[in-house]
PDB file of C-alpha atoms in Angstrom:
ATOM      1  CA  MET A  25      10.537-206.547  -1.462  1.00 42.00           C
ATOM      2  CA  ARG A  26       9.912-203.572  -3.752  1.00 40.00           C
ATOM      3  CA  ARG A  27       6.190-203.736  -2.983  1.00 40.00           C
ATOM      4  CA  ARG A  28       6.886-203.616   0.788  1.00 40.00           C
ATOM      5  CA  SER A  29       9.146-200.587   0.244  1.00 40.00           C
ATOM      6  CA  LEU A  30       6.466-198.785  -1.731  1.00 37.00           C
ATOM      7  CA  LEU A  31       3.856-199.526   0.939  1.00 38.00           C
ATOM      8  CA  ALA A  32       6.189-198.276   3.662  1.00 39.00           C
ATOM      9  CA  ALA A  33       6.847-195.089   1.743  1.00 38.00           C
ATOM     10  CA  ALA A  34       3.120-194.567   1.221  1.00 38.00           C
ATOM     11  CA  GLY A  35       2.479-195.089   4.933  1.00 39.00           C
ATOM     12  CA  ALA A  36       5.163-192.592   5.878  1.00 36.00           C
ATOM     13  CA  ALA A  37       3.677-190.042   3.495  1.00 34.00           C
ATOM     14  CA  ALA A  38       0.225-190.548   4.989  1.00 34.00           C
ATOM     15  CA  ILE A  39       1.350-189.507   8.468  1.00 34.00           C
ATOM     16  CA  LEU A  40       3.154-186.388   7.302  1.00 31.00           C
ATOM     17  CA  PRO A  41       1.220-183.153   7.894  1.00 33.00           C
ATOM     18  CA  ARG A  42      -0.666-181.893   4.866  1.00 33.00           C
ATOM     19  CA  PRO A  43       0.907-178.740   3.436  1.00 31.00           C
ATOM     20  CA  ARG A  44      -1.233-175.608   3.702  1.00 34.00           C
ATOM     21  CA  PRO A  45      -2.355-174.219   0.325  1.00 39.00           C
ATOM     22  CA  ALA A  46       0.255-171.791  -0.922  1.00 38.00           C
ATOM     23  CA  ARG A  47      -0.797-168.206  -1.546  1.00 49.00           C
ATOM     24  CA  ALA A  48      -0.232-166.810  -4.997  1.00 53.00           C
ATOM     25  CA  GLU A  49       3.271-165.546  -5.618  1.00 60.00           C
ATOM     26  CA  GLU A  50       2.085-162.447  -7.480  1.00 83.00           C
ATOM     27  CA  PRO A  51       0.873-159.647  -5.158  1.00 95.00           C
ATOM     28  CA  VAL A  52      -1.706-157.046  -6.134  1.00 97.00           C
ATOM     29  CA  ASP A  53      -2.385-153.469  -5.093  1.00 97.00           C
ATOM     30  CA  MET A  54      -5.922-154.174  -3.902  1.00 97.00           C
ATOM     31  CA  LEU A  55      -8.384-156.984  -3.250  1.00 98.00           C
ATOM     32  CA  LEU A  56     -11.841-155.837  -4.366  1.00 98.00           C
ATOM     33  CA  VAL A  57     -15.126-157.681  -3.819  1.00 98.00           C
ATOM     34  CA  LEU A  58     -17.976-156.411  -5.983  1.00 98.00           C
ATOM     35  CA  ALA A  59     -21.109-157.305  -3.968  1.00 97.00           C
ATOM     36  CA  VAL A  60     -24.169-156.860  -6.185  1.00 96.00           C
ATOM     37  CA  ASP A  61     -27.834-156.832  -5.152  1.00 94.00           C
ATOM     38  CA  VAL A  62     -30.022-159.315  -7.071  1.00 92.00           C
ATOM     39  CA  SER A  63     -33.113-159.127  -4.841  1.00 91.00           C
ATOM     40  CA  ARG A  64     -36.595-159.065  -6.394  1.00 83.00           C
ATOM     41  CA  SER A  65     -36.704-155.256  -6.411  1.00 79.00           C
ATOM     42  CA  VAL A  66     -34.128-155.482  -9.228  1.00 80.00           C
ATOM     43  CA  ASP A  67     -36.063-156.633 -12.301  1.00 78.00           C
ATOM     44  CA  GLU A  68     -34.593-158.413 -15.317  1.00 81.00           C
ATOM     45  CA  ASP A  69     -33.874-155.245 -17.309  1.00 81.00           C
ATOM     46  CA  GLU A  70     -32.291-153.559 -14.298  1.00 80.00           C
ATOM     47  CA  ALA A  71     -30.197-156.639 -13.563  1.00 83.00           C
ATOM     48  CA  ARG A  72     -28.954-156.595 -17.154  1.00 85.00           C
ATOM     49  CA  LEU A  73     -28.047-152.894 -16.892  1.00 85.00           C
ATOM     50  CA  GLN A  74     -26.247-153.588 -13.622  1.00 88.00           C
ATOM     51  CA  ARG A  75     -24.197-156.447 -15.105  1.00 92.00           C
ATOM     52  CA  GLU A  76     -23.432-154.452 -18.249  1.00 94.00           C
ATOM     53  CA  GLY A  77     -22.345-151.547 -16.076  1.00 94.00           C
ATOM     54  CA  TYR A  78     -19.766-153.677 -14.276  1.00 96.00           C
ATOM     55  CA  ARG A  79     -18.595-155.269 -17.523  1.00 96.00           C
ATOM     56  CA  ALA A  80     -18.131-151.917 -19.252  1.00 96.00           C
ATOM     57  CA  ALA A  81     -16.464-150.278 -16.253  1.00 96.00           C
ATOM     58  CA  VAL A  82     -13.910-152.996 -15.508  1.00 97.00           C
ATOM     59  CA  SER A  83     -12.858-153.224 -19.164  1.00 97.00           C
ATOM     60  CA  ASP A  84     -12.830-149.453 -19.727  1.00 97.00           C
ATOM     61  CA  PRO A  85      -9.353-148.262 -20.807  1.00 97.00           C
ATOM     62  CA  ALA A  86      -9.427-145.489 -18.185  1.00 97.00           C
ATOM     63  CA  VAL A  87      -9.988-148.044 -15.416  1.00 97.00           C
ATOM     64  CA  VAL A  88      -7.259-150.290 -16.814  1.00 97.00           C
ATOM     65  CA  GLU A  89      -4.909-147.295 -16.917  1.00 97.00           C
ATOM     66  CA  ALA A  90      -5.680-146.614 -13.244  1.00 96.00           C
ATOM     67  CA  ILE A  91      -4.909-150.256 -12.433  1.00 97.00           C
ATOM     68  CA  ARG A  92      -1.630-150.129 -14.319  1.00 96.00           C
ATOM     69  CA  GLY A  93      -0.703-146.929 -12.485  1.00 95.00           C
ATOM     70  CA  GLY A  94      -0.568-148.637  -9.092  1.00 94.00           C
ATOM     71  CA  MET A  95       2.645-149.611  -7.342  1.00 94.00           C
ATOM     72  CA  ILE A  96       2.278-153.223  -8.539  1.00 96.00           C
ATOM     73  CA  GLY A  97       0.052-152.495 -11.528  1.00 97.00           C
ATOM     74  CA  ALA A  98      -2.617-155.117 -10.807  1.00 97.00           C
ATOM     75  CA  ILE A  99      -5.691-155.690  -8.650  1.00 98.00           C
ATOM     76  CA  ALA A 100      -7.738-158.799  -7.872  1.00 98.00           C
ATOM     77  CA  LEU A 101     -11.517-158.932  -8.325  1.00 98.00           C
ATOM     78  CA  ALA A 102     -14.208-161.236  -6.948  1.00 98.00           C
ATOM     79  CA  TYR A 103     -17.842-160.810  -8.063  1.00 98.00           C
ATOM     80  CA  VAL A 104     -20.584-161.686  -5.561  1.00 97.00           C
ATOM     81  CA  GLU A 105     -24.359-161.580  -5.965  1.00 96.00           C
ATOM     82  CA  TRP A 106     -26.662-161.441  -2.947  1.00 96.00           C
ATOM     83  CA  ALA A 107     -30.288-161.073  -1.920  1.00 95.00           C
ATOM     84  CA  GLY A 108     -31.832-162.155   1.399  1.00 94.00           C
ATOM     85  CA  ALA A 109     -29.992-163.720   4.324  1.00 95.00           C
ATOM     86  CA  GLU A 110     -30.305-167.138   2.665  1.00 93.00           C
ATOM     87  CA  TYR A 111     -28.664-166.221  -0.645  1.00 94.00           C
ATOM     88  CA  GLN A 112     -25.098-165.116  -1.410  1.00 96.00           C
ATOM     89  CA  ARG A 113     -23.140-166.523  -4.333  1.00 96.00           C
ATOM     90  CA  LEU A 114     -19.585-166.161  -5.622  1.00 97.00           C
ATOM     91  CA  VAL A 115     -20.275-165.688  -9.340  1.00 97.00           C
ATOM     92  CA  LEU A 116     -16.699-165.020 -10.478  1.00 97.00           C
ATOM     93  CA  PRO A 117     -13.853-166.123  -8.182  1.00 98.00           C
ATOM     94  CA  TRP A 118     -10.696-164.151  -7.575  1.00 98.00           C
ATOM     95  CA  THR A 119      -9.152-162.960 -10.817  1.00 97.00           C
ATOM     96  CA  ARG A 120      -5.964-160.943 -11.237  1.00 97.00           C
ATOM     97  CA  ILE A 121      -6.431-157.918 -13.509  1.00 98.00           C
ATOM     98  CA  GLY A 122      -3.120-156.556 -14.721  1.00 97.00           C
ATOM     99  CA  GLY A 123      -3.926-155.198 -18.172  1.00 97.00           C
ATOM    100  CA  GLN A 124      -6.516-154.779 -20.897  1.00 98.00           C
ATOM    101  CA  ALA A 125      -6.549-158.449 -21.908  1.00 98.00           C
ATOM    102  CA  ASP A 126      -7.284-159.522 -18.327  1.00 98.00           C
ATOM    103  CA  ALA A 127     -10.052-156.937 -17.979  1.00 98.00           C
ATOM    104  CA  THR A 128     -11.682-157.888 -21.277  1.00 98.00           C
ATOM    105  CA  ALA A 129     -11.585-161.607 -20.435  1.00 98.00           C
ATOM    106  CA  TRP A 130     -13.176-160.901 -17.035  1.00 98.00           C
ATOM    107  CA  SER A 131     -15.921-158.886 -18.702  1.00 97.00           C
ATOM    108  CA  GLU A 132     -16.662-161.709 -21.121  1.00 97.00           C
ATOM    109  CA  ARG A 133     -16.866-164.262 -18.301  1.00 97.00           C
ATOM    110  CA  LEU A 134     -19.375-162.104 -16.442  1.00 97.00           C
ATOM    111  CA  ALA A 135     -21.560-161.903 -19.554  1.00 95.00           C
ATOM    112  CA  GLU A 136     -21.788-165.709 -19.613  1.00 94.00           C
ATOM    113  CA  ALA A 137     -22.577-166.224 -15.908  1.00 92.00           C
ATOM    114  CA  PRO A 138     -26.191-167.162 -15.041  1.00 88.00           C
ATOM    115  CA  ARG A 139     -28.168-164.889 -12.725  1.00 81.00           C
ATOM    116  CA  ALA A 140     -30.708-165.640 -10.004  1.00 79.00           C
ATOM    117  CA  SER A 141     -33.224-163.311  -8.340  1.00 75.00           C
ATOM    118  CA  LEU A 142     -34.575-163.827  -4.827  1.00 77.00           C
ATOM    119  CA  SER A 143     -36.654-161.941  -2.301  1.00 80.00           C
ATOM    120  CA  TRP A 144     -35.473-159.627   0.459  1.00 91.00           C
ATOM    121  CA  THR A 145     -32.333-157.586   0.935  1.00 93.00           C
ATOM    122  CA  SER A 146     -29.651-158.591   3.443  1.00 96.00           C
ATOM    123  CA  ILE A 147     -26.763-156.175   3.274  1.00 97.00           C
ATOM    124  CA  SER A 148     -25.479-157.690   6.518  1.00 98.00           C
ATOM    125  CA  ALA A 149     -25.267-161.197   5.032  1.00 98.00           C
ATOM    126  CA  ALA A 150     -23.642-159.770   1.879  1.00 98.00           C
ATOM    127  CA  LEU A 151     -20.963-158.096   3.992  1.00 98.00           C
ATOM    128  CA  ASP A 152     -20.300-161.210   6.082  1.00 98.00           C
ATOM    129  CA  PHE A 153     -20.093-163.357   2.940  1.00 98.00           C
ATOM    130  CA  SER A 154     -17.711-160.856   1.305  1.00 98.00           C
ATOM    131  CA  ARG A 155     -15.567-160.951   4.433  1.00 98.00           C
ATOM    132  CA  GLY A 156     -15.207-164.715   3.964  1.00 98.00           C
ATOM    133  CA  VAL A 157     -14.375-164.274   0.281  1.00 98.00           C
ATOM    134  CA  LEU A 158     -11.596-161.859   1.228  1.00 98.00           C
ATOM    135  CA  ALA A 159     -10.243-164.333   3.774  1.00 97.00           C
ATOM    136  CA  GLU A 160      -9.878-166.933   1.003  1.00 96.00           C
ATOM    137  CA  ALA A 161      -8.184-164.626  -1.504  1.00 97.00           C
ATOM    138  CA  PRO A 162      -5.135-166.267  -3.135  1.00 96.00           C
ATOM    139  CA  PHE A 163      -3.356-162.912  -3.488  1.00 96.00           C
ATOM    140  CA  GLU A 164      -1.556-160.649  -1.045  1.00 95.00           C
ATOM    141  CA  ALA A 165      -2.583-156.998  -1.006  1.00 96.00           C
ATOM    142  CA  THR A 166      -2.135-153.925   1.151  1.00 92.00           C
ATOM    143  CA  ARG A 167      -5.764-152.823   0.686  1.00 96.00           C
ATOM    144  CA  ARG A 168      -9.001-154.809   0.997  1.00 97.00           C
ATOM    145  CA  VAL A 169     -12.255-153.280  -0.223  1.00 98.00           C
ATOM    146  CA  VAL A 170     -15.878-154.409  -0.498  1.00 98.00           C
ATOM    147  CA  ASP A 171     -18.200-152.562  -2.872  1.00 96.00           C
ATOM    148  CA  VAL A 172     -21.899-152.869  -2.075  1.00 97.00           C
ATOM    149  CA  SER A 173     -24.422-151.856  -4.729  1.00 94.00           C
ATOM    150  CA  GLY A 174     -28.149-152.078  -4.109  1.00 92.00           C
ATOM    151  CA  ASP A 175     -31.496-150.316  -4.313  1.00 89.00           C
ATOM    152  CA  GLY A 176     -32.872-150.930  -0.820  1.00 91.00           C
ATOM    153  CA  VAL A 177     -32.178-151.015   2.890  1.00 93.00           C
ATOM    154  CA  ASN A 178     -31.324-154.073   4.957  1.00 95.00           C
ATOM    155  CA  ASN A 179     -34.574-155.989   5.657  1.00 93.00           C
ATOM    156  CA  SER A 180     -33.293-159.533   6.247  1.00 93.00           C
ATOM    157  CA  GLY A 181     -30.716-161.065   8.583  1.00 95.00           C
ATOM    158  CA  GLY A 182     -28.747-159.215  11.239  1.00 97.00           C
ATOM    159  CA  PRO A 183     -28.173-155.462  11.457  1.00 97.00           C
ATOM    160  CA  ALA A 184     -26.102-153.987   8.656  1.00 98.00           C
ATOM    161  CA  GLU A 185     -24.225-151.819  11.161  1.00 98.00           C
ATOM    162  CA  ALA A 186     -22.957-154.834  13.119  1.00 98.00           C
ATOM    163  CA  ALA A 187     -21.693-156.554   9.954  1.00 98.00           C
ATOM    164  CA  ARG A 188     -20.047-153.327   8.823  1.00 98.00           C
ATOM    165  CA  ASP A 189     -18.259-152.982  12.155  1.00 98.00           C
ATOM    166  CA  ARG A 190     -16.905-156.543  11.924  1.00 98.00           C
ATOM    167  CA  LEU A 191     -15.262-155.774   8.581  1.00 98.00           C
ATOM    168  CA  VAL A 192     -13.956-152.371   9.615  1.00 98.00           C
ATOM    169  CA  GLU A 193     -12.321-153.895  12.701  1.00 98.00           C
ATOM    170  CA  GLU A 194     -10.279-156.076  10.324  1.00 97.00           C
ATOM    171  CA  GLY A 195      -9.108-153.089   8.286  1.00 97.00           C
ATOM    172  CA  ILE A 196     -11.525-153.659   5.395  1.00 98.00           C
ATOM    173  CA  THR A 197     -13.016-150.624   3.638  1.00 97.00           C
ATOM    174  CA  ILE A 198     -16.664-150.738   2.534  1.00 98.00           C
ATOM    175  CA  ASN A 199     -17.823-148.384  -0.220  1.00 97.00           C
ATOM    176  CA  GLY A 200     -21.400-147.976  -1.400  1.00 96.00           C
ATOM    177  CA  LEU A 201     -23.298-147.586  -4.662  1.00 94.00           C
ATOM    178  CA  PRO A 202     -26.897-146.900  -3.617  1.00 93.00           C
ATOM    179  CA  ILE A 203     -29.236-147.000  -6.606  1.00 90.00           C
ATOM    180  CA  ILE A 204     -32.110-144.536  -6.347  1.00 86.00           C
ATOM    181  CA  ASN A 205     -34.731-146.818  -7.862  1.00 69.00           C
ATOM    182  CA  ASP A 206     -38.298-145.675  -8.517  1.00 59.00           C
ATOM    183  CA  ARG A 207     -39.684-148.550  -6.418  1.00 54.00           C
ATOM    184  CA  PRO A 208     -37.145-149.512  -3.753  1.00 48.00           C
ATOM    185  CA  THR A 209     -37.762-152.301  -1.230  1.00 49.00           C
ATOM    186  CA  PHE A 210     -40.938-153.595  -2.914  1.00 48.00           C
ATOM    187  CA  GLY A 211     -42.645-150.203  -2.965  1.00 46.00           C
ATOM    188  CA  ARG A 212     -41.996-149.358   0.699  1.00 52.00           C
ATOM    189  CA  LEU A 213     -40.110-146.125   1.226  1.00 52.00           C
ATOM    190  CA  PRO A 214     -36.867-146.480   3.205  1.00 56.00           C
ATOM    191  CA  PRO A 215     -36.751-144.906   6.682  1.00 62.00           C
ATOM    192  CA  LEU A 216     -34.436-142.200   5.280  1.00 77.00           C
ATOM    193  CA  PRO A 217     -33.001-141.405   1.831  1.00 90.00           C
ATOM    194  CA  LEU A 218     -31.026-144.388   0.559  1.00 93.00           C
ATOM    195  CA  ASP A 219     -27.799-142.450   0.106  1.00 94.00           C
ATOM    196  CA  GLU A 220     -27.958-141.313   3.732  1.00 95.00           C
ATOM    197  CA  TYR A 221     -28.750-144.846   4.861  1.00 96.00           C
ATOM    198  CA  TYR A 222     -25.654-146.165   3.060  1.00 96.00           C
ATOM    199  CA  ARG A 223     -23.544-143.411   4.583  1.00 96.00           C
ATOM    200  CA  ASP A 224     -24.809-144.040   8.112  1.00 96.00           C
ATOM    201  CA  SER A 225     -25.252-147.839   8.150  1.00 97.00           C
ATOM    202  CA  VAL A 226     -23.259-149.483   5.345  1.00 98.00           C
ATOM    203  CA  ILE A 227     -19.945-147.846   4.458  1.00 98.00           C
ATOM    204  CA  GLY A 228     -16.930-147.745   6.749  1.00 97.00           C
ATOM    205  CA  GLY A 229     -13.181-148.059   7.017  1.00 96.00           C
ATOM    206  CA  PRO A 230     -10.289-145.955   5.704  1.00 92.00           C
ATOM    207  CA  GLY A 231     -11.393-143.580   2.931  1.00 93.00           C
ATOM    208  CA  ALA A 232     -14.909-145.042   2.661  1.00 96.00           C
ATOM    209  CA  PHE A 233     -17.287-143.210   0.338  1.00 96.00           C
ATOM    210  CA  VAL A 234     -20.679-143.381  -1.376  1.00 96.00           C
ATOM    211  CA  ILE A 235     -21.375-142.661  -5.043  1.00 94.00           C
ATOM    212  CA  VAL A 236     -25.087-142.209  -5.671  1.00 93.00           C
ATOM    213  CA  VAL A 237     -26.557-143.832  -8.779  1.00 90.00           C
ATOM    214  CA  GLU A 238     -29.592-141.847  -9.898  1.00 85.00           C
ATOM    215  CA  ASP A 239     -31.065-144.788 -11.826  1.00 82.00           C
ATOM    216  CA  PHE A 240     -30.023-148.063 -13.428  1.00 81.00           C
ATOM    217  CA  GLN A 241     -29.372-146.344 -16.763  1.00 82.00           C
ATOM    218  CA  SER A 242     -26.499-144.349 -15.229  1.00 87.00           C
ATOM    219  CA  PHE A 243     -25.070-147.304 -13.329  1.00 90.00           C
ATOM    220  CA  GLY A 244     -22.103-148.001 -15.622  1.00 91.00           C
ATOM    221  CA  ASN A 245     -20.730-144.461 -15.420  1.00 93.00           C
ATOM    222  CA  ALA A 246     -21.037-144.493 -11.620  1.00 93.00           C
ATOM    223  CA  VAL A 247     -19.160-147.811 -11.405  1.00 94.00           C
ATOM    224  CA  LYS A 248     -16.386-146.426 -13.603  1.00 95.00           C
ATOM    225  CA  ARG A 249     -16.001-143.331 -11.395  1.00 94.00           C
ATOM    226  CA  LYS A 250     -16.009-145.478  -8.271  1.00 94.00           C
ATOM    227  CA  LEU A 251     -13.406-147.936  -9.585  1.00 95.00           C
ATOM    228  CA  ILE A 252     -11.005-145.198 -10.626  1.00 95.00           C
ATOM    229  CA  ARG A 253     -11.329-143.526  -7.226  1.00 93.00           C
ATOM    230  CA  GLU A 254     -10.832-146.820  -5.372  1.00 92.00           C
ATOM    231  CA  ILE A 255      -7.940-148.077  -7.448  1.00 90.00           C
ATOM    232  CA  ALA A 256      -6.066-144.784  -7.237  1.00 84.00           C
ATOM    233  CA  ALA A 257      -6.972-144.388  -3.516  1.00 79.00           C
ATOM    234  CA  LEU A 258      -8.056-140.842  -4.293  1.00 69.00           C
ATOM    235  CA  PRO A 259      -9.185-138.656  -1.405  1.00 65.00           C
ATOM    236  CA  GLY A 260     -12.560-137.020  -1.645  1.00 64.00           C
ATOM    237  CA  PRO A 261     -15.888-136.408   0.092  1.00 68.00           C
ATOM    238  CA  VAL A 262     -17.789-139.296   1.673  1.00 75.00           C
ATOM    239  CA  MET A 263     -20.709-138.591  -0.658  1.00 70.00           C
ATOM    240  CA  GLY A 264     -19.641-138.483  -4.296  1.00 63.00           C
TER     241      GLY A 264
END
């Protein structure tokens, strides 16, 4: 008799609708996707400098102070690496950063993550992938931002402008960190200066801006400046 009751209960449970995954109870001031170029034009040393730049910037006390100064005092980060249209990867999933301990732990996790390097540069695919990452975020936020860093123009997949427009239509801001490399896009010069290309074809949305990185050595300082400006929602020129 007890067995029949258990079976009946199990059957009733099976026909009940599955609950939708609950969103996190803790809100954040901003959802930020860091979308990082790992195409073949970024060599091993440059990739290391790029990673170290993000690690140092996110864990910098000045950046943490900016985070703590928000209305909620926390942001959420997701770290994406991308190359051609066939390669985008979520390296570090959504993580809530609400203080120095969170930022330091995030930095340490990034140091341990493996890195791949593939050919071609698809900013459009990186933007579309980042859009999907934002859609799956387990945190509520009033601002959604994608940061694109790279050393070349879109040469794989669909047009960067079309992908940008899809994100902007959803209220997502795209900021840019163009890296003025000495050999961008496999030695082929871009059709116009990379900072202008990012301004015209990549960034968009409320308050969007570009911070130019003169070389990989100065990458960390540029990331720090960009994060503080984004987190604090500071006004300023499009080109910084």
